[in-house]
GROMACS .gro file of C-alpha atoms in nm:
model
  311
    1MET     CA    1  12.946   8.633  12.199
    2SER     CA    2  12.749   8.413  11.949
    3TRP     CA    3  12.528   8.380  11.665
    4GLU     CA    4  12.195   8.326  11.743
    5PHE     CA    5  11.890   8.275  11.532
    6GLY     CA    6  11.471   8.275  11.513
    7TYR     CA    7  11.182   8.251  11.290
    8GLN     CA    8  10.831   8.297  11.281
    9GLU     CA    9  10.568   8.332  11.026
   10VAL     CA   10  10.275   8.640  11.054
   11ALA     CA   11  10.033   8.731  10.889
   12SER     CA   12  10.009   9.067  10.679
   13GLY     CA   13  10.052   9.388  10.929
   14ASP     CA   14  10.165   9.217  11.230
   15THR     CA   15  10.495   9.222  11.379
   16ALA     CA   16  10.712   8.916  11.504
   17THR     CA   17  10.902   8.981  11.829
   18PHE     CA   18  11.239   8.764  11.885
   19ASP     CA   19  11.391   8.726  12.236
   20PHE     CA   20  11.777   8.655  12.171
   21SER     CA   21  11.979   8.580  12.533
   22GLY     CA   22  12.237   8.894  12.539
   23ASP     CA   23  12.207   9.250  12.408
   24VAL     CA   24  12.162   9.226  11.999
   25ALA     CA   25  12.467   9.416  11.805
   26LEU     CA   26  12.401   9.321  11.508
   27ALA     CA   27  12.085   9.149  11.366
   28LEU     CA   28  12.001   9.048  10.949
   29TYR     CA   29  11.636   9.029  10.888
   30GLY     CA   30  11.463   8.874  10.620
   31ILE     CA   31  11.186   8.697  10.418
   32SER     CA   32  11.247   8.300  10.479
   33ARG     CA   33  10.924   8.259  10.281
   34PHE     CA   34  10.610   8.444  10.151
   35ASP     CA   35  10.219   8.296  10.032
   36ILE     CA   36   9.989   8.508   9.908
   37THR     CA   37   9.618   8.432   9.709
   38PHE     CA   38   9.502   8.704   9.468
   39ASP     CA   39   9.105   8.749   9.468
   40ILE     CA   40   8.922   8.618   9.179
   41ASP     CA   41   8.584   8.748   9.038
   42ALA     CA   42   8.374   8.476   8.925
   43THR     CA   43   8.076   8.787   8.831
   44VAL     CA   44   8.127   8.768   8.437
   45ILE     CA   45   7.901   8.464   8.252
   46GLY     CA   46   8.214   8.328   7.988
   47LEU     CA   47   8.564   8.234   8.052
   48VAL     CA   48   8.665   8.520   8.329
   49GLY     CA   49   9.008   8.506   8.594
   50SER     CA   50   9.170   8.790   8.788
   51SER     CA   51   9.456   8.997   8.654
   52ILE     CA   52   9.664   9.195   8.888
   53SER     CA   53   9.731   9.481   8.926
   54GLY     CA   54  10.076   9.410   9.174
   55PHE     CA   55  10.224   9.238   9.466
   56GLY     CA   56  10.484   9.343   9.744
   57VAL     CA   57  10.665   9.209  10.055
   58GLN     CA   58  10.771   9.469  10.317
   59LEU     CA   59  10.998   9.358  10.637
   60THR     CA   60  11.027   9.685  10.859
   61ARG     CA   61  11.206   9.682  11.195
   62GLU     CA   62  11.031   9.877  11.489
   63ASN     CA   63  11.180  10.023  11.784
   64ALA     CA   64  11.230   9.767  12.092
   65GLY     CA   65  11.253  10.029  12.346
   66GLU     CA   66  11.551  10.088  12.569
   67ASP     CA   67  11.424   9.828  12.798
   68SER     CA   68  11.464   9.553  12.533
   69ARG     CA   69  11.782   9.586  12.369
   70ARG     CA   70  11.757   9.189  12.390
   71GLN     CA   71  11.471   9.137  12.125
   72VAL     CA   72  11.454   9.240  11.805
   73LYS     CA   73  11.080   9.304  11.618
   74VAL     CA   74  10.995   9.305  11.238
   75LYS     CA   75  10.718   9.419  11.070
   76ALA     CA   76  10.566   9.222  10.765
   77THR     CA   77  10.347   9.379  10.534
   78VAL     CA   78  10.190   9.242  10.190
   79THR     CA   79  10.092   9.468   9.908
   80GLY     CA   80   9.908   9.444   9.614
   81THR     CA   81   9.567   9.392   9.490
   82PRO     CA   82   9.336   9.190   9.503
   83ILE     CA   83   9.473   8.944   9.753
   84THR     CA   84   9.282   8.785   9.975
   85ALA     CA   85   9.534   8.589  10.190
   86SER     CA   86   9.898   8.624  10.262
   87ARG     CA   87  10.164   8.519  10.531
   88VAL     CA   88  10.543   8.594  10.537
   89GLY     CA   89  10.831   8.365  10.756
   90VAL     CA   90  11.062   8.628  10.876
   91THR     CA   91  11.431   8.531  10.983
   92VAL     CA   92  11.688   8.718  11.177
   93LEU     CA   93  12.086   8.638  11.252
   94ALA     CA   94  12.173   8.836  11.593
   95TRP     CA   95  12.545   8.898  11.640
   96VAL     CA   96  12.449   8.879  12.051
   97GLY     CA   97  12.692   8.943  12.382
   98GLY     CA   98  12.862   9.260  12.201
   99ALA     CA   99  13.004   9.435  11.973
  100SER     CA  100  13.172   9.294  11.661
  101SER     CA  101  13.446   9.445  11.444
  102THR     CA  102  13.442   9.222  11.175
  103ARG     CA  103  13.078   9.136  11.125
  104PHE     CA  104  12.857   9.402  10.917
  105ILE     CA  105  12.531   9.442  10.799
  106VAL     CA  106  12.488   9.650  10.433
  107SER     CA  107  12.114   9.762  10.355
  108SER     CA  108  11.922   9.966  10.140
  109SER     CA  109  11.558   9.972  10.003
  110GLY     CA  110  11.354  10.087   9.722
  111LEU     CA  111  11.630  10.003   9.472
  112ALA     CA  112  11.557  10.000   9.087
  113THR     CA  113  11.657   9.738   8.863
  114GLY     CA  114  12.023   9.752   8.864
  115GLU     CA  115  12.074  10.007   9.069
  116MET     CA  116  12.329   9.997   9.363
  117SER     CA  117  12.304  10.144   9.744
  118GLN     CA  118  12.586  10.420   9.886
  119PRO     CA  119  12.901  10.241   9.976
  120GLN     CA  120  12.892  10.153  10.359
  121SER     CA  121  13.245  10.070  10.544
  122VAL     CA  122  13.329   9.706  10.606
  123VAL     CA  123  13.618   9.535  10.474
  124ALA     CA  124  13.830   9.465  10.217
  125TRP     CA  125  13.828   9.113  10.165
  126PRO     CA  126  13.568   8.984  10.292
  127ALA     CA  127  13.582   8.630  10.391
  128PHE     CA  128  13.158   8.557  10.356
  129ALA     CA  129  12.982   8.819  10.183
  130SER     CA  130  12.571   8.713  10.064
  131ALA     CA  131  12.312   8.931  10.052
  132VAL     CA  132  11.893   8.838  10.107
  133LEU     CA  133  11.566   8.986  10.097
  134THR     CA  134  11.406   9.267  10.305
  135GLY     CA  135  11.104   9.342  10.074
  136PHE     CA  136  10.959   9.391   9.714
  137LYS     CA  137  10.746   9.564   9.496
  138LEU     CA  138  10.621   9.434   9.177
  139ALA     CA  139  10.360   9.657   9.002
  140TYR     CA  140  10.256   9.803   8.677
  141THR     CA  141  10.194  10.157   8.592
  142SER     CA  142   9.829  10.156   8.622
  143GLY     CA  143   9.528   9.948   8.641
  144SER     CA  144   9.531   9.568   8.640
  145HIS     CA  145   9.696   9.346   8.409
  146ASP     CA  146   9.796   8.972   8.408
  147VAL     CA  147  10.097   8.841   8.456
  148SER     CA  148  10.341   8.577   8.275
  149GLY     CA  149  10.605   8.628   8.538
  150VAL     CA  150  10.769   8.700   8.875
  151GLY     CA  151  11.090   8.745   9.044
  152ALA     CA  152  11.300   8.955   9.271
  153SER     CA  153  11.698   8.929   9.392
  154ALA     CA  154  11.938   9.063   9.618
  155GLY     CA  155  12.283   9.107   9.592
  156VAL     CA  156  12.677   9.256   9.780
  157ALA     CA  157  12.918   9.360   9.592
  158ALA     CA  158  13.238   9.529   9.689
  159SER     CA  159  13.334   9.900   9.591
  160ILE     CA  160  13.546   9.970   9.342
  161THR     CA  161  13.570  10.359   9.381
  162THR     CA  162  13.553  10.321   9.744
  163PRO     CA  163  13.807  10.099   9.911
  164GLY     CA  164  13.694   9.877  10.229
  165ALA     CA  165  13.376   9.958  10.130
  166ALA     CA  166  13.020   9.726  10.013
  167TYR     CA  167  12.686   9.830   9.792
  168VAL     CA  168  12.380   9.635   9.773
  169THR     CA  169  12.196   9.601   9.500
  170GLY     CA  170  11.868   9.408   9.367
  171ALA     CA  171  11.671   9.339   9.055
  172ALA     CA  172  11.284   9.275   8.995
  173THR     CA  173  11.086   9.118   8.752
  174LEU     CA  174  10.779   9.167   8.654
  175THR     CA  175  10.645   9.063   8.271
  176GLY     CA  176  10.301   9.137   8.121
  177ASP     CA  177  10.200   9.426   7.950
  178GLY     CA  178  10.273   9.753   8.172
  179ALA     CA  179  10.498   9.659   8.422
  180SER     CA  180  10.679   9.951   8.635
  181GLY     CA  181  10.801  10.060   8.945
  182CYS     CA  182  10.925   9.757   9.067
  183THR     CA  183  11.190   9.753   9.317
  184VAL     CA  184  11.355   9.570   9.615
  185ASP     CA  185  11.477   9.564   9.937
  186PRO     CA  186  11.799   9.400   9.998
  187SER     CA  187  12.015   9.359  10.282
  188GLY     CA  188  12.360   9.205  10.281
  189LEU     CA  189  12.617   9.040  10.506
  190VAL     CA  190  12.999   9.092  10.569
  191LEU     CA  191  13.157   8.859  10.717
  192ALA     CA  192  13.573   8.941  10.728
  193ASP     CA  193  13.704   8.682  10.901
  194ALA     CA  194  13.559   8.324  10.878
  195GLU     CA  195  13.304   8.162  11.170
  196GLU     CA  196  13.397   7.979  11.471
  197GLY     CA  197  13.060   7.748  11.523
  198ALA     CA  198  12.856   7.894  11.256
  199TRP     CA  199  12.861   7.785  10.915
  200PHE     CA  200  12.735   8.012  10.625
  201GLY     CA  201  12.671   7.943  10.258
  202LEU     CA  202  12.404   7.975   9.971
  203VAL     CA  203  12.209   7.664   9.845
  204SER     CA  204  12.011   7.701   9.463
  205ASP     CA  205  11.731   7.557   9.368
  206GLU     CA  206  11.579   7.542   9.021
  207ALA     CA  207  11.293   7.334   8.795
  208GLN     CA  208  11.128   7.307   8.478
  209TYR     CA  209  10.818   7.146   8.399
  210GLU     CA  210  10.652   6.949   8.196
  211VAL     CA  211  10.284   7.032   8.137
  212ASP     CA  212  10.210   6.663   8.260
  213ASP     CA  213  10.449   6.697   8.573
  214THR     CA  214  10.250   6.609   8.932
  215ASN     CA  215  10.547   6.713   9.130
  216TRP     CA  216  10.469   7.071   9.109
  217GLY     CA  217  10.554   7.308   9.417
  218THR     CA  218  10.752   7.151   9.698
  219ARG     CA  219  11.098   6.978   9.663
  220ARG     CA  220  11.305   6.865   9.977
  221LEU     CA  221  11.713   7.003   9.977
  222ARG     CA  222  12.003   6.831  10.189
  223VAL     CA  223  12.250   7.103  10.284
  224GLU     CA  224  12.582   6.935  10.426
  225THR     CA  225  12.769   7.260  10.584
  226GLY     CA  226  13.078   7.106  10.681
  227ALA     CA  227  13.085   7.093  11.024
  228PRO     CA  228  13.249   6.825  11.202
  229VAL     CA  229  12.926   6.830  11.464
  230PRO     CA  230  12.523   6.711  11.434
  231LEU     CA  231  12.385   7.079  11.415
  232LYS     CA  232  12.217   7.285  11.667
  233GLY     CA  233  11.987   7.503  11.495
  234ALA     CA  234  11.988   7.658  11.114
  235VAL     CA  235  11.802   7.934  10.934
  236VAL     CA  236  11.712   7.976  10.597
  237LEU     CA  237  11.666   8.361  10.372
  238LEU     CA  238  11.601   8.446  10.012
  239GLN     CA  239  11.867   8.533   9.804
  240SER     CA  240  11.625   8.547   9.502
  241PHE     CA  241  11.325   8.402   9.379
  242PHE     CA  242  11.140   8.361   8.989
  243GLY     CA  243  10.851   8.202   8.820
  244ARG     CA  244  10.784   8.229   8.542
  245PHE     CA  245  10.474   8.045   8.320
  246LYS     CA  246  10.499   7.851   7.981
  247ALA     CA  247  10.677   8.072   7.699
  248THR     CA  248  10.504   7.983   7.443
  249ALA     CA  249  10.171   8.077   7.598
  250SER     CA  250   9.948   8.286   7.375
  251GLU     CA  251   9.910   8.558   7.651
  252PRO     CA  252   9.935   8.613   8.001
  253VAL     CA  253   9.731   8.469   8.251
  254PRO     CA  254   9.572   8.584   8.596
  255VAL     CA  255   9.741   8.489   8.867
  256TYR     CA  256   9.568   8.321   9.159
  257SER     CA  257   9.857   8.209   9.406
  258VAL     CA  258  10.224   8.244   9.470
  259SER     CA  259  10.381   8.086   9.706
  260MET     CA  260  10.799   8.086   9.744
  261GLY     CA  261  11.101   8.041   9.972
  262ALA     CA  262  11.173   7.795  10.286
  263GLY     CA  263  11.003   7.577  10.545
  264VAL     CA  264  11.148   7.520  10.906
  265PRO     CA  265  11.470   7.336  10.861
  266VAL     CA  266  11.480   6.940  10.977
  267LEU     CA  267  11.798   6.852  11.139
  268SER     CA  268  12.028   6.532  11.063
  269ALA     CA  269  12.178   6.334  11.295
  270GLU     CA  270  12.498   6.332  11.042
  271ASN     CA  271  12.730   6.601  11.111
  272GLY     CA  272  12.642   6.917  10.920
  273VAL     CA  273  12.348   6.817  10.751
  274PHE     CA  274  12.011   6.996  10.743
  275GLU     CA  275  11.712   6.957  10.519
  276PHE     CA  276  11.473   7.190  10.420
  277ASP     CA  277  11.116   7.244  10.213
  278SER     CA  278  11.214   7.471   9.857
  279THR     CA  279  10.852   7.606   9.789
  280ARG     CA  280  10.843   7.749   9.446
  281TRP     CA  281  10.430   7.761   9.305
  282LEU     CA  282  10.294   8.019   9.069
  283THR     CA  283   9.927   7.909   8.917
  284ASN     CA  284   9.691   8.130   8.729
  285ILE     CA  285   9.299   8.028   8.726
  286TYR     CA  286   9.034   8.036   8.505
  287ILE     CA  287   8.692   7.985   8.572
  288ASP     CA  288   8.463   7.918   8.319
  289THR     CA  289   8.141   7.995   8.497
  290ALA     CA  290   7.883   7.841   8.195
  291VAL     CA  291   7.925   7.590   8.336
  292GLY     CA  292   8.070   7.563   8.614
  293LYS     CA  293   8.440   7.427   8.608
  294THR     CA  294   8.750   7.603   8.758
  295TYR     CA  295   9.101   7.536   8.557
  296TYR     CA  296   9.438   7.557   8.749
  297ASP     CA  297   9.768   7.600   8.533
  298PRO     CA  298  10.078   7.599   8.700
  299ALA     CA  299  10.390   7.824   8.570
  300GLN     CA  300  10.625   7.612   8.469
  301THR     CA  301  10.966   7.763   8.468
  302TYR     CA  302  11.097   7.771   8.841
  303SER     CA  303  11.413   7.895   9.073
  304ALA     CA  304  11.558   8.009   9.417
  305VAL     CA  305  11.857   8.086   9.559
  306TYR     CA  306  11.908   8.063   9.941
  307LEU     CA  307  12.094   8.203  10.232
  308TRP     CA  308  12.140   7.979  10.498
  309ALA     CA  309  12.305   7.962  10.845
  310ALA     CA  310  12.396   7.664  11.091
  311LEU     CA  311  12.555   7.630  11.427
   0.00000   0.00000   0.00000
């Protein structure tokens, strides 16, 4: 019995299929990254851009069939308007080869900010617990609106009223006039005992850029897991993300693209070390159709928190 990991990148509406070496007793799946590009309206003379009605990403586990107990299928769906292109990076952590009484998944869907799921039985004092995003929806009440910030996060905590149980919670952020209906799908991993041969942890990436900075976008993060030998594999999942345009902006701006999350981990020859690219990107667009010129302005404040697992 052991942990096994898998990562795939798929387009909206496609299903990622993960094959493991034995029967899957437990599987945590989540978003590692997402890339979305929005449509633009360049048909109006003057300074224009498309405002959005919102967007979301949702992962859904599909039935792999009776003969596929060693397989996990996860469908990725991206929603919102007006979207022209999107891709989602999906990761699965699977406990393979037999049932486990010390590893638990706590999950829920469609939680509003601050809302808690029903408590689920786990353990009173876990050795490790964290949550990841399996989905989120950022939406406005009606019509299209401009955006000044976007974000979502997932969490897991012990239940005070039900000893030995835990619940998941989430928060979603979409700033701009009329934001409403924002929800999160969180999934938590709770480990009762310290793992042998596997390491788990969290790493954060925060940045604030000035207008004349040129290093927006992607940054390489180094993770030291504490493993005494070189790693055989690693995966990274999104626990939270946030991006905001400059606070001094006179009004919200039309969004052109948003990309958040982790790239494929690169293993180091050093004991217990791996690196990955953390992407935090949110940009607006203005099109001056009178002179045929396009202007881009990236957001200036970013943060992301990742759950990592390594073998």
